[in-house]
Amino acid sequence: MKTITFSLHTKQPLLATSFQGDPNSDVSYNYIPGSMIRGAIIGRYMKEYHLSQLDLNNDIVKRLFFDKNTCYLNGYLLSQKQKRTLPVPLSWVKDKDAQLSEKVPLISVYDLSIEVEEKPETPKSVGESFWTKEGEVTFYKEKRRINIHTRRDRKKGRSSQEEGEIFCYDAIDTGQVFQAAVLCNEADVDFLKNLLQKTADIWIGGSQSAGYGHTKISDVNCHDTWNEINIPSTKRINRECLTITLLSDLILRDEWGQYAVIPPSKQYQTPAPLTKELEKVLGTLKPQRSFASNNLVGGFNRKWGLPLPQVPVLKAGSVFVFDKIFLTSEKIQQLENLGIGERRVEGFGRIAVNWLEERHFQAKQPEPAKTSSQPLLKLPESQTLAAQMAERLLHQKMEQALQKQIGYLKIEGQISNSQLSRLQMVAQQALSTGDCDLVLSLLNNLPSNATGQFERAKIRDKSLKQKLNEWLNNPMSWIENSQTVKIADVERSITDKFARKNKLAEKYTLRLIMAVAKKAIKEKKNDS
């Protein structure tokens, strides 16, 4: 197979809608899906040959756009050194307090898919989007833009009492470069290359009539040998274990036609359909462990004018570890070239075999860009309004993080409702000022009987008292990522001056304590 690589420069915000966010918002993926790239190229093909619809009986059409031997890979961010980045493996963890910033340019990262002697005491997911190796491992994160829109009445051309809802788009921002690739047969290389080079301008994604999706194509190149991870297969034959890393989302079904997912109770087990799919090429496999997650994907069919069915997938970055087997470079190339699972034409099912080999390494962020693609707000009124919008969106993101924590945190063990109510009441008193010391004072001055109850009750692997002390002394400890919102040139973050002044982290921590205590009381009532 031959490979055509090309760069996509976003000239307008790009909306590749995912299933994140609330009903009044559309949140874009952090990459350009292969299905959208294929759709845009089909649109260019139809325009070039003046077609109103595709003839699916045409051999050329089938071979170029619907045959499994032609694959349109996702467009991932291009690094500062012009390398295509890839999703961060889910087996990578850091210490929970490690956070990249101007003051902390390097952090330690551990790969749990490889047996490591040294591990962080409190491991936490890396939480970055993409990475590449540029001397050191460098993390990249896409820039996003949030635009607020008002729904209009189609007949009146303006908002009305019936049609006037406010909604927002969280889109990929302008001024970013992504690199995509097309894998195809040698006979189709020139045709596809000429189609890509026909004009630089192309429109991708949703809401194109509302100022979204304008992209420019550049750097169209053809490669006889191309490898997504830039490591020859001959160097990956002899490893301690066999590891499979997903470079894109993977769609698999079991023998009954059900989609393969990771149940919450079996998050470290490898799905049987994945093992069977790999065994078709590699022979008998014995799974060891996995570091995986599920996701939902959909799409939009412009021909139908309807959304595609939602499909559960194994998330890009998932890592699966098997016992060591005899490997050849030919088997590795076969799996990596063709991929596995369904909808491979759209970029699903891309994998890397025996990719990761460093147990412990340092990681950094790229050098900050010298210019910003965000417009500058000159009027004080505009800056005030943007600040208010950013603050509200920051609160919204924190609410989502809070609900996520409440969903899976549970107090286990014997503790009386009176002690939980007392904890809830003191946290309520402290909430107005964000004074965590008030709750700490309660915990430090409990009678011996009450102290014993707080020490015997558990949240996950720690005592309730230990967990509460951890949250109250470091309110940022439970917040997965540094929550940040940027509108134009106004930015709000959970760690900035605005958040510190208003004690946002402390207040949401107190609300978390109240909610967990309330949940425990409610569960006791239901059990009785």
Short mmCIF file of C-alpha atoms in Angstrom, two decimals:
data_model
loop_
_atom_site.label_atom_id
_atom_site.label_comp_id
_atom_site.label_asym_id
_atom_site.label_seq_id
_atom_site.Cartn_x
_atom_site.Cartn_y
_atom_site.Cartn_z
CA MET A 1 0.00 0.00 0.00
CA LYS A 2 1.03 3.59 -0.69
CA THR A 3 0.44 6.53 1.62
CA ILE A 4 -0.50 10.12 0.85
CA THR A 5 0.05 12.57 3.71
CA PHE A 6 -1.21 16.15 3.75
CA SER A 7 -1.62 19.04 6.17
CA LEU A 8 -4.91 20.72 7.07
CA HIS A 9 -4.73 24.37 8.21
CA THR A 10 -7.85 25.60 10.03
CA LYS A 11 -8.84 29.02 8.68
CA GLN A 12 -12.17 29.00 10.48
CA PRO A 13 -13.23 27.18 13.65
CA LEU A 14 -13.88 23.52 12.86
CA LEU A 15 -16.83 21.63 14.34
CA ALA A 16 -16.48 17.83 14.40
CA THR A 17 -19.32 17.19 16.82
CA SER A 18 -18.86 14.55 19.52
CA PHE A 19 -21.28 13.42 22.26
CA GLN A 20 -19.78 15.60 24.98
CA GLY A 21 -21.41 18.60 26.61
CA ASP A 22 -25.00 19.42 27.47
CA PRO A 23 -28.02 19.43 25.10
CA ASN A 24 -27.60 23.14 24.32
CA SER A 25 -24.02 22.82 23.11
CA ASP A 26 -22.00 21.00 20.48
CA VAL A 27 -18.48 20.00 21.52
CA SER A 28 -15.98 19.09 18.83
CA TYR A 29 -13.58 16.18 18.89
CA ASN A 30 -9.96 17.20 19.45
CA TYR A 31 -9.00 15.84 16.02
CA ILE A 32 -10.41 15.78 12.47
CA PRO A 33 -12.15 12.42 11.96
CA GLY A 34 -11.23 10.37 8.90
CA SER A 35 -14.92 10.10 8.01
CA MET A 36 -15.12 13.91 7.62
CA ILE A 37 -11.98 13.99 5.50
CA ARG A 38 -13.40 11.25 3.28
CA GLY A 39 -16.71 13.14 3.00
CA ALA A 40 -14.94 16.36 2.01
CA ILE A 41 -12.90 14.53 -0.67
CA ILE A 42 -16.08 12.84 -1.98
CA GLY A 43 -17.63 16.31 -2.24
CA ARG A 44 -14.62 17.54 -4.20
CA TYR A 45 -14.81 14.48 -6.50
CA MET A 46 -18.50 15.10 -7.22
CA LYS A 47 -17.88 18.77 -7.93
CA GLU A 48 -14.97 17.96 -10.22
CA TYR A 49 -17.06 15.55 -12.31
CA HIS A 50 -20.36 17.51 -12.00
CA LEU A 51 -22.18 14.69 -10.21
CA SER A 52 -25.38 15.14 -8.24
CA GLN A 53 -24.90 11.76 -6.54
CA LEU A 54 -22.36 8.94 -6.48
CA ASP A 55 -22.82 5.85 -8.63
CA LEU A 56 -22.11 3.07 -6.14
CA ASN A 57 -21.88 0.55 -8.99
CA ASN A 58 -18.91 2.42 -10.41
CA ASP A 59 -15.71 0.45 -9.71
CA ILE A 60 -13.61 3.61 -9.30
CA VAL A 61 -16.03 5.11 -6.76
CA LYS A 62 -16.18 1.87 -4.77
CA ARG A 63 -12.40 1.48 -4.78
CA LEU A 64 -11.65 5.09 -3.81
CA PHE A 65 -14.27 5.69 -1.12
CA PHE A 66 -15.78 2.42 0.09
CA ASP A 67 -13.15 -0.29 -0.34
CA LYS A 68 -11.27 -1.46 2.78
CA ASN A 69 -7.96 -1.07 0.94
CA THR A 70 -8.40 2.73 0.87
CA CYS A 71 -8.33 4.19 4.39
CA TYR A 72 -8.77 7.84 5.38
CA LEU A 73 -6.91 8.31 8.67
CA ASN A 74 -7.77 10.87 11.32
CA GLY A 75 -6.13 14.26 11.17
CA TYR A 76 -4.04 14.69 14.34
CA LEU A 77 -2.18 17.82 15.45
CA LEU A 78 1.10 18.56 13.71
CA SER A 79 3.97 19.22 16.13
CA GLN A 80 6.28 22.22 16.04
CA LYS A 81 8.85 20.00 14.32
CA GLN A 82 6.33 18.96 11.65
CA LYS A 83 5.61 15.50 13.05
CA ARG A 84 2.13 13.98 13.22
CA THR A 85 1.25 13.57 16.88
CA LEU A 86 -0.66 10.55 18.23
CA PRO A 87 -3.13 9.98 21.11
CA VAL A 88 -1.53 9.67 24.56
CA PRO A 89 -1.57 6.02 25.79
CA LEU A 90 -3.97 5.41 28.68
CA SER A 91 -1.28 3.37 30.46
CA TRP A 92 0.74 6.54 31.11
CA VAL A 93 0.41 8.01 34.59
CA LYS A 94 2.03 10.78 36.60
CA ASP A 95 1.95 11.81 40.24
CA LYS A 96 -1.37 13.51 40.97
CA ASP A 97 0.34 16.76 42.04
CA ALA A 98 2.59 16.96 38.96
CA GLN A 99 1.33 19.62 36.57
CA LEU A 100 3.21 21.08 33.61
CA SER A 101 3.53 24.86 33.74
CA GLU A 102 6.05 27.64 33.15
CA LYS A 103 7.51 26.96 36.60
CA VAL A 104 7.44 23.15 36.12
CA PRO A 105 8.74 22.49 32.57
CA LEU A 106 9.24 18.73 33.07
CA ILE A 107 7.26 16.01 34.84
CA SER A 108 7.92 12.30 35.38
CA VAL A 109 5.68 9.85 33.51
CA TYR A 110 5.39 6.10 34.16
CA ASP A 111 4.12 3.47 31.72
CA LEU A 112 2.09 0.89 33.64
CA SER A 113 1.86 -1.42 30.61
CA ILE A 114 5.51 -2.27 31.30
CA GLU A 115 6.51 -3.72 34.66
CA VAL A 116 8.06 -0.85 36.60
CA GLU A 117 9.97 -1.01 39.87
CA GLU A 118 9.26 2.62 40.72
CA LYS A 119 5.70 3.98 40.66
CA PRO A 120 4.16 7.24 41.90
CA GLU A 121 2.47 6.95 45.28
CA THR A 122 -0.72 8.51 43.96
CA PRO A 123 -0.85 7.80 40.21
CA LYS A 124 -3.11 9.86 38.02
CA SER A 125 -3.84 9.81 34.29
CA VAL A 126 -1.60 12.14 32.29
CA GLY A 127 -4.67 13.99 30.99
CA GLU A 128 -3.12 15.28 27.77
CA SER A 129 -4.46 14.82 24.23
CA PHE A 130 -1.51 14.08 21.92
CA TRP A 131 2.19 13.47 22.08
CA THR A 132 5.28 12.97 19.98
CA LYS A 133 8.94 12.41 20.74
CA GLU A 134 11.14 15.41 19.94
CA GLY A 135 14.24 14.49 21.91
CA GLU A 136 11.93 14.24 24.94
CA VAL A 137 8.28 13.26 25.03
CA THR A 138 6.27 16.40 24.24
CA PHE A 139 2.57 16.74 24.98
CA TYR A 140 0.30 18.71 22.67
CA LYS A 141 -3.23 19.95 23.24
CA GLU A 142 -5.53 21.47 20.66
CA LYS A 143 -6.72 25.06 21.05
CA ARG A 144 -10.46 25.51 21.23
CA ARG A 145 -12.92 28.34 20.68
CA ILE A 146 -16.35 28.70 22.27
CA ASN A 147 -18.89 30.73 20.29
CA ILE A 148 -22.37 31.62 21.52
CA HIS A 149 -25.21 31.53 18.97
CA THR A 150 -28.93 32.34 18.95
CA ARG A 151 -31.32 30.11 17.07
CA ARG A 152 -33.20 31.98 14.35
CA ASP A 153 -36.66 31.57 12.89
CA ARG A 154 -36.07 30.35 9.31
CA LYS A 155 -38.95 32.42 7.87
CA LYS A 156 -38.34 35.66 9.78
CA GLY A 157 -34.53 35.43 9.59
CA ARG A 158 -34.18 36.43 13.24
CA SER A 159 -34.86 35.06 16.68
CA SER A 160 -38.46 35.02 17.81
CA GLN A 161 -40.44 34.03 20.88
CA GLU A 162 -40.80 30.52 19.47
CA GLU A 163 -37.26 30.22 18.03
CA GLY A 164 -34.74 32.10 20.16
CA GLU A 165 -32.78 29.59 22.21
CA ILE A 166 -29.16 30.32 23.02
CA PHE A 167 -26.62 27.56 22.36
CA CYS A 168 -22.86 27.32 22.05
CA TYR A 169 -20.29 25.58 19.87
CA ASP A 170 -17.03 24.39 21.44
CA ALA A 171 -14.95 24.04 18.26
CA ILE A 172 -11.34 23.51 17.20
CA ASP A 173 -9.83 26.99 16.92
CA THR A 174 -8.34 28.62 13.86
CA GLY A 175 -4.62 28.81 13.14
CA GLN A 176 -3.82 25.16 13.89
CA VAL A 177 -2.30 22.51 11.63
CA PHE A 178 -3.36 18.87 11.53
CA GLN A 179 -1.84 16.09 9.46
CA ALA A 180 -3.98 13.38 7.89
CA ALA A 181 -3.13 10.43 5.65
CA VAL A 182 -4.76 8.27 3.00
CA LEU A 183 -3.66 4.66 2.55
CA CYS A 184 -4.43 3.38 -0.95
CA ASN A 185 -3.37 1.07 -3.76
CA GLU A 186 -0.57 2.19 -6.03
CA ALA A 187 -2.98 2.53 -8.97
CA ASP A 188 -4.99 5.22 -7.14
CA VAL A 189 -2.12 7.35 -5.82
CA ASP A 190 -1.91 9.85 -8.70
CA PHE A 191 -5.68 10.27 -8.92
CA LEU A 192 -6.12 10.99 -5.19
CA LYS A 193 -3.03 13.19 -5.06
CA ASN A 194 -4.31 15.33 -7.95
CA LEU A 195 -7.73 15.53 -6.30
CA LEU A 196 -6.17 16.82 -3.08
CA GLN A 197 -3.98 19.33 -4.92
CA LYS A 198 -6.77 20.64 -7.15
CA THR A 199 -7.46 23.61 -4.89
CA ALA A 200 -6.16 24.42 -1.43
CA ASP A 201 -9.54 25.40 0.03
CA ILE A 202 -11.78 22.70 1.45
CA TRP A 203 -14.69 22.77 3.89
CA ILE A 204 -14.87 20.15 6.65
CA GLY A 205 -17.32 19.53 9.48
CA GLY A 206 -20.63 21.05 10.52
CA SER A 207 -22.25 24.52 10.36
CA GLN A 208 -20.27 25.48 7.26
CA SER A 209 -22.81 28.18 6.35
CA ALA A 210 -22.33 29.79 9.79
CA GLY A 211 -18.60 30.45 9.50
CA TYR A 212 -17.16 27.04 10.37
CA GLY A 213 -15.06 24.48 8.54
CA HIS A 214 -12.88 26.45 6.10
CA THR A 215 -9.56 24.58 5.87
CA LYS A 216 -6.58 24.73 3.54
CA ILE A 217 -4.71 21.67 2.24
CA SER A 218 -0.92 21.84 1.86
CA ASP A 219 2.19 19.64 1.82
CA VAL A 220 0.64 16.77 -0.16
CA ASN A 221 3.28 14.02 -0.32
CA CYS A 222 3.36 10.40 -1.41
CA HIS A 223 5.32 7.73 0.49
CA ASP A 224 6.29 4.23 -0.62
CA THR A 225 6.91 3.15 2.98
CA TRP A 226 5.15 4.99 5.78
CA ASN A 227 4.70 4.10 9.40
CA GLU A 228 2.41 5.94 11.83
CA ILE A 229 4.80 5.51 14.76
CA ASN A 230 8.05 5.98 12.78
CA ILE A 231 9.67 2.82 14.20
CA PRO A 232 10.55 -0.02 11.77
CA SER A 233 8.73 -3.27 12.47
CA THR A 234 12.06 -5.15 12.51
CA LYS A 235 13.00 -3.32 15.74
CA ARG A 236 9.82 -4.36 17.53
CA ILE A 237 9.94 -8.15 17.25
CA ASN A 238 11.63 -9.10 20.53
CA ARG A 239 9.93 -7.55 23.55
CA GLU A 240 9.15 -8.87 27.03
CA CYS A 241 5.41 -8.86 26.24
CA LEU A 242 3.16 -8.26 23.27
CA THR A 243 1.46 -4.86 23.54
CA ILE A 244 -1.27 -3.51 21.29
CA THR A 245 -1.90 0.25 21.40
CA LEU A 246 -4.91 1.83 19.69
CA LEU A 247 -3.99 4.82 17.53
CA SER A 248 -7.66 5.53 16.82
CA ASP A 249 -11.02 4.40 18.17
CA LEU A 250 -11.77 0.71 17.57
CA ILE A 251 -15.17 -0.79 16.69
CA LEU A 252 -15.53 -4.51 17.37
CA ARG A 253 -18.45 -6.92 17.77
CA ASP A 254 -18.66 -10.20 19.61
CA GLU A 255 -20.04 -13.45 18.20
CA TRP A 256 -23.61 -12.32 18.97
CA GLY A 257 -23.22 -9.04 17.12
CA GLN A 258 -22.95 -6.88 20.25
CA TYR A 259 -20.37 -4.10 20.32
CA ALA A 260 -17.29 -4.85 22.43
CA VAL A 261 -16.83 -2.54 25.42
CA ILE A 262 -14.96 -2.59 28.74
CA PRO A 263 -17.42 -3.14 31.65
CA PRO A 264 -16.66 -0.89 34.67
CA SER A 265 -16.16 -3.97 36.85
CA LYS A 266 -13.63 -5.43 34.39
CA GLN A 267 -11.66 -2.35 33.37
CA TYR A 268 -8.33 -4.18 33.37
CA GLN A 269 -9.50 -7.14 31.28
CA THR A 270 -9.05 -7.48 27.53
CA PRO A 271 -12.30 -7.89 25.55
CA ALA A 272 -12.58 -11.37 24.02
CA PRO A 273 -13.51 -10.01 20.51
CA LEU A 274 -10.20 -8.10 20.41
CA THR A 275 -8.22 -11.22 21.30
CA LYS A 276 -10.03 -13.23 18.60
CA GLU A 277 -9.43 -10.51 15.99
CA LEU A 278 -5.69 -10.43 16.73
CA GLU A 279 -5.44 -14.24 16.79
CA LYS A 280 -6.46 -14.32 13.11
CA VAL A 281 -3.00 -12.96 12.31
CA LEU A 282 -0.85 -13.72 15.37
CA GLY A 283 -2.12 -17.12 16.54
CA THR A 284 -3.07 -18.03 20.11
CA LEU A 285 -2.80 -15.16 22.60
CA LYS A 286 -3.00 -15.04 26.39
CA PRO A 287 -4.14 -11.62 27.74
CA GLN A 288 -2.37 -10.20 30.80
CA ARG A 289 -3.87 -6.78 31.52
CA SER A 290 -5.27 -3.74 29.80
CA PHE A 291 -5.48 0.03 30.26
CA ALA A 292 -8.54 0.96 28.27
CA SER A 293 -11.67 3.07 28.17
CA ASN A 294 -14.91 3.26 26.20
CA ASN A 295 -16.33 6.05 24.11
CA LEU A 296 -19.33 6.82 21.92
CA VAL A 297 -19.02 7.90 18.29
CA GLY A 298 -21.56 8.95 15.73
CA GLY A 299 -21.51 11.18 12.70
CA PHE A 300 -23.73 12.80 10.11
CA ASN A 301 -24.73 11.49 6.70
CA ARG A 302 -25.20 14.42 4.32
CA LYS A 303 -26.92 12.21 1.75
CA TRP A 304 -29.60 11.22 4.26
CA GLY A 305 -29.55 14.53 6.09
CA LEU A 306 -29.59 12.50 9.29
CA PRO A 307 -27.20 11.65 12.15
CA LEU A 308 -25.56 8.22 12.14
CA PRO A 309 -26.40 5.70 14.89
CA GLN A 310 -24.34 6.03 18.04
CA VAL A 311 -21.73 3.28 18.33
CA PRO A 312 -19.70 2.31 21.44
CA VAL A 313 -15.97 2.02 20.76
CA LEU A 314 -12.72 1.21 22.52
CA LYS A 315 -11.03 4.57 22.97
CA ALA A 316 -7.90 5.66 21.12
CA GLY A 317 -4.86 5.35 23.40
CA SER A 318 -6.06 2.10 25.00
CA VAL A 319 -3.24 -0.38 25.65
CA PHE A 320 -3.61 -4.18 25.83
CA VAL A 321 -0.83 -6.46 27.10
CA PHE A 322 -0.45 -10.14 26.16
CA ASP A 323 2.11 -12.85 26.93
CA LYS A 324 5.16 -12.85 24.68
CA ILE A 325 4.75 -14.71 21.37
CA PHE A 326 6.83 -15.38 18.28
CA LEU A 327 6.50 -12.35 15.98
CA THR A 328 7.65 -11.52 12.49
CA SER A 329 7.92 -8.09 10.88
CA GLU A 330 5.45 -9.26 8.20
CA LYS A 331 2.73 -9.93 10.80
CA ILE A 332 3.32 -6.54 12.42
CA GLN A 333 3.09 -4.79 9.04
CA GLN A 334 -0.09 -6.68 8.14
CA LEU A 335 -1.86 -5.59 11.34
CA GLU A 336 -0.65 -2.00 11.18
CA ASN A 337 -1.30 -1.50 7.46
CA LEU A 338 -4.79 -2.99 7.35
CA GLY A 339 -5.97 -2.25 10.91
CA ILE A 340 -8.66 -4.24 12.67
CA GLY A 341 -12.40 -3.97 13.35
CA GLU A 342 -15.15 -2.12 11.51
CA ARG A 343 -15.22 1.15 9.52
CA ARG A 344 -11.50 1.02 8.79
CA VAL A 345 -12.14 3.13 5.67
CA GLU A 346 -12.97 6.03 8.02
CA GLY A 347 -9.78 5.68 10.09
CA PHE A 348 -11.08 3.40 12.84
CA GLY A 349 -9.07 0.40 14.04
CA ARG A 350 -5.53 1.76 13.64
CA ILE A 351 -3.09 -0.04 15.97
CA ALA A 352 0.59 -0.16 16.88
CA VAL A 353 2.34 -3.40 17.86
CA ASN A 354 5.07 -3.34 20.56
CA TRP A 355 5.28 0.42 20.35
CA LEU A 356 6.08 1.51 23.91
CA GLU A 357 9.28 0.41 25.65
CA GLU A 358 10.24 3.15 28.15
CA ARG A 359 9.18 2.44 31.74
CA HIS A 360 9.90 5.89 33.11
CA PHE A 361 10.68 9.13 31.30
CA GLN A 362 10.42 12.92 31.42
CA ALA A 363 7.76 14.82 29.48
CA LYS A 364 7.31 18.47 28.61
CA GLN A 365 5.01 20.90 26.82
CA PRO A 366 5.88 22.53 23.48
CA GLU A 367 7.31 26.02 23.36
CA PRO A 368 4.50 28.61 23.66
CA ALA A 369 3.32 30.11 20.38
CA LYS A 370 4.46 33.66 19.74
CA THR A 371 1.11 34.78 18.32
CA SER A 372 -2.47 34.08 19.30
CA SER A 373 -5.27 33.27 16.88
CA GLN A 374 -7.86 34.71 19.29
CA PRO A 375 -9.25 38.18 18.46
CA LEU A 376 -8.37 41.00 20.87
CA LEU A 377 -11.22 42.74 22.66
CA LYS A 378 -10.59 46.48 22.69
CA LEU A 379 -13.68 47.84 24.46
CA PRO A 380 -13.86 47.45 28.27
CA GLU A 381 -17.53 46.44 27.93
CA SER A 382 -16.54 43.58 25.60
CA GLN A 383 -13.85 42.39 28.00
CA THR A 384 -16.31 42.48 30.93
CA LEU A 385 -18.89 40.48 28.98
CA ALA A 386 -16.27 37.94 27.82
CA ALA A 387 -15.03 37.57 31.42
CA GLN A 388 -18.58 36.91 32.64
CA MET A 389 -19.12 34.30 29.92
CA ALA A 390 -15.79 32.61 30.70
CA GLU A 391 -16.59 32.53 34.42
CA ARG A 392 -19.97 30.92 33.79
CA LEU A 393 -18.43 28.32 31.46
CA LEU A 394 -15.73 27.61 34.05
CA HIS A 395 -18.46 27.00 36.64
CA GLN A 396 -20.18 24.71 34.14
CA LYS A 397 -17.02 22.67 33.63
CA MET A 398 -16.47 22.43 37.36
CA GLU A 399 -20.08 21.26 37.85
CA GLN A 400 -19.45 18.47 35.35
CA ALA A 401 -16.23 17.48 37.14
CA LEU A 402 -18.08 17.51 40.48
CA GLN A 403 -20.92 15.29 39.22
CA LYS A 404 -18.42 12.87 37.74
CA GLN A 405 -16.68 12.48 41.10
CA ILE A 406 -19.94 12.08 43.00
CA GLY A 407 -20.98 9.35 40.57
CA TYR A 408 -18.23 6.91 41.46
CA LEU A 409 -17.17 7.92 44.99
CA LYS A 410 -18.79 5.90 47.78
CA ILE A 411 -18.31 5.74 51.56
CA GLU A 412 -17.97 2.12 52.67
CA GLY A 413 -17.90 0.75 56.20
CA GLN A 414 -19.72 1.57 59.43
CA ILE A 415 -20.28 5.24 60.18
CA SER A 416 -23.42 6.63 61.77
CA ASN A 417 -25.81 9.02 60.04
CA SER A 418 -25.31 11.51 62.87
CA GLN A 419 -21.59 11.79 62.08
CA LEU A 420 -22.29 12.19 58.35
CA SER A 421 -24.96 14.84 59.06
CA ARG A 422 -22.54 16.66 61.33
CA LEU A 423 -19.89 16.63 58.58
CA GLN A 424 -22.46 17.84 56.07
CA MET A 425 -23.63 20.68 58.35
CA VAL A 426 -20.11 21.99 59.06
CA ALA A 427 -19.21 21.85 55.33
CA GLN A 428 -22.42 23.81 54.62
CA GLN A 429 -21.38 26.48 57.15
CA ALA A 430 -17.93 26.75 55.54
CA LEU A 431 -19.29 26.92 51.99
CA SER A 432 -20.12 30.64 51.93
CA THR A 433 -16.51 31.63 52.64
CA GLY A 434 -14.72 28.56 51.28
CA ASP A 435 -13.02 28.06 54.65
CA CYS A 436 -11.75 24.46 54.61
CA ASP A 437 -10.12 24.97 57.99
CA LEU A 438 -13.55 24.85 59.60
CA VAL A 439 -14.03 21.24 58.51
CA LEU A 440 -10.43 20.37 59.36
CA SER A 441 -11.04 21.72 62.87
CA LEU A 442 -14.02 19.39 63.19
CA LEU A 443 -11.98 16.36 62.10
CA ASN A 444 -9.10 17.20 64.44
CA ASN A 445 -11.33 17.65 67.52
CA LEU A 446 -13.65 14.68 67.27
CA PRO A 447 -14.29 12.43 70.30
CA SER A 448 -12.47 9.09 70.19
CA ASN A 449 -15.61 7.15 69.22
CA ALA A 450 -16.35 9.48 66.28
CA THR A 451 -12.68 9.48 65.22
CA GLY A 452 -12.77 5.69 65.11
CA GLN A 453 -15.81 5.76 62.82
CA PHE A 454 -14.13 8.20 60.42
CA GLU A 455 -10.98 6.06 60.39
CA ARG A 456 -12.82 2.75 59.84
CA ALA A 457 -15.03 4.09 57.02
CA LYS A 458 -13.36 3.94 53.60
CA ILE A 459 -13.42 5.82 50.33
CA ARG A 460 -11.68 3.58 47.81
CA ASP A 461 -8.41 2.45 49.41
CA LYS A 462 -8.13 5.19 52.06
CA SER A 463 -9.92 5.90 55.31
CA LEU A 464 -12.64 8.55 55.20
CA LYS A 465 -10.65 10.80 57.54
CA GLN A 466 -7.49 10.47 55.45
CA LYS A 467 -9.42 11.22 52.25
CA LEU A 468 -11.13 14.27 53.75
CA ASN A 469 -7.79 15.62 55.00
CA GLU A 470 -6.33 15.12 51.54
CA TRP A 471 -9.16 17.05 49.86
CA LEU A 472 -9.23 19.86 52.42
CA ASN A 473 -5.46 20.42 52.53
CA ASN A 474 -5.17 20.25 48.73
CA PRO A 475 -8.53 21.13 47.12
CA MET A 476 -7.06 20.65 43.62
CA SER A 477 -6.25 16.98 44.30
CA TRP A 478 -9.59 15.60 43.03
CA ILE A 479 -9.85 17.87 39.99
CA GLU A 480 -8.59 15.76 37.06
CA ASN A 481 -7.37 18.52 34.77
CA SER A 482 -6.60 22.19 35.21
CA GLN A 483 -10.01 23.50 34.12
CA THR A 484 -9.52 26.41 31.71
CA VAL A 485 -11.89 28.45 29.54
CA LYS A 486 -10.82 31.04 27.00
CA ILE A 487 -13.09 33.46 25.15
CA ALA A 488 -11.26 35.77 22.76
CA ASP A 489 -8.27 37.05 24.78
CA VAL A 490 -9.96 36.56 28.17
CA GLU A 491 -9.04 33.40 30.03
CA ARG A 492 -10.41 31.91 33.24
CA SER A 493 -8.87 28.95 35.05
CA ILE A 494 -9.51 27.12 38.31
CA THR A 495 -5.97 28.13 39.34
CA ASP A 496 -6.01 31.82 38.27
CA LYS A 497 -6.41 35.00 40.35
CA PHE A 498 -10.19 35.06 39.89
CA ALA A 499 -10.57 31.47 41.14
CA ARG A 500 -8.17 32.00 44.08
CA LYS A 501 -9.95 35.20 45.13
CA ASN A 502 -13.34 33.46 45.08
CA LYS A 503 -11.92 30.18 46.47
CA LEU A 504 -13.57 28.13 43.73
CA ALA A 505 -11.52 24.98 44.33
CA GLU A 506 -12.24 25.14 48.07
CA LYS A 507 -15.98 25.70 47.56
CA TYR A 508 -16.33 22.84 45.08
CA THR A 509 -14.35 20.62 47.47
CA LEU A 510 -16.78 21.43 50.29
CA ARG A 511 -19.70 20.68 47.95
CA LEU A 512 -18.07 17.36 47.07
CA ILE A 513 -17.82 16.45 50.79
CA MET A 514 -21.46 17.42 51.35
CA ALA A 515 -22.63 15.40 48.34
CA VAL A 516 -20.65 12.28 49.27
CA ALA A 517 -22.01 12.41 52.85
CA LYS A 518 -25.57 12.95 51.60
CA LYS A 519 -25.20 10.05 49.15
CA ALA A 520 -24.04 7.73 51.95
CA ILE A 521 -27.04 8.67 54.15
CA LYS A 522 -29.44 8.12 51.25
CA GLU A 523 -27.96 4.71 50.42
CA LYS A 524 -28.35 3.64 54.07
CA LYS A 525 -32.04 4.59 53.97
CA ASN A 526 -32.55 2.64 50.74
CA ASP A 527 -30.83 -0.44 52.20
CA SER A 528 -33.02 -0.35 55.28
#
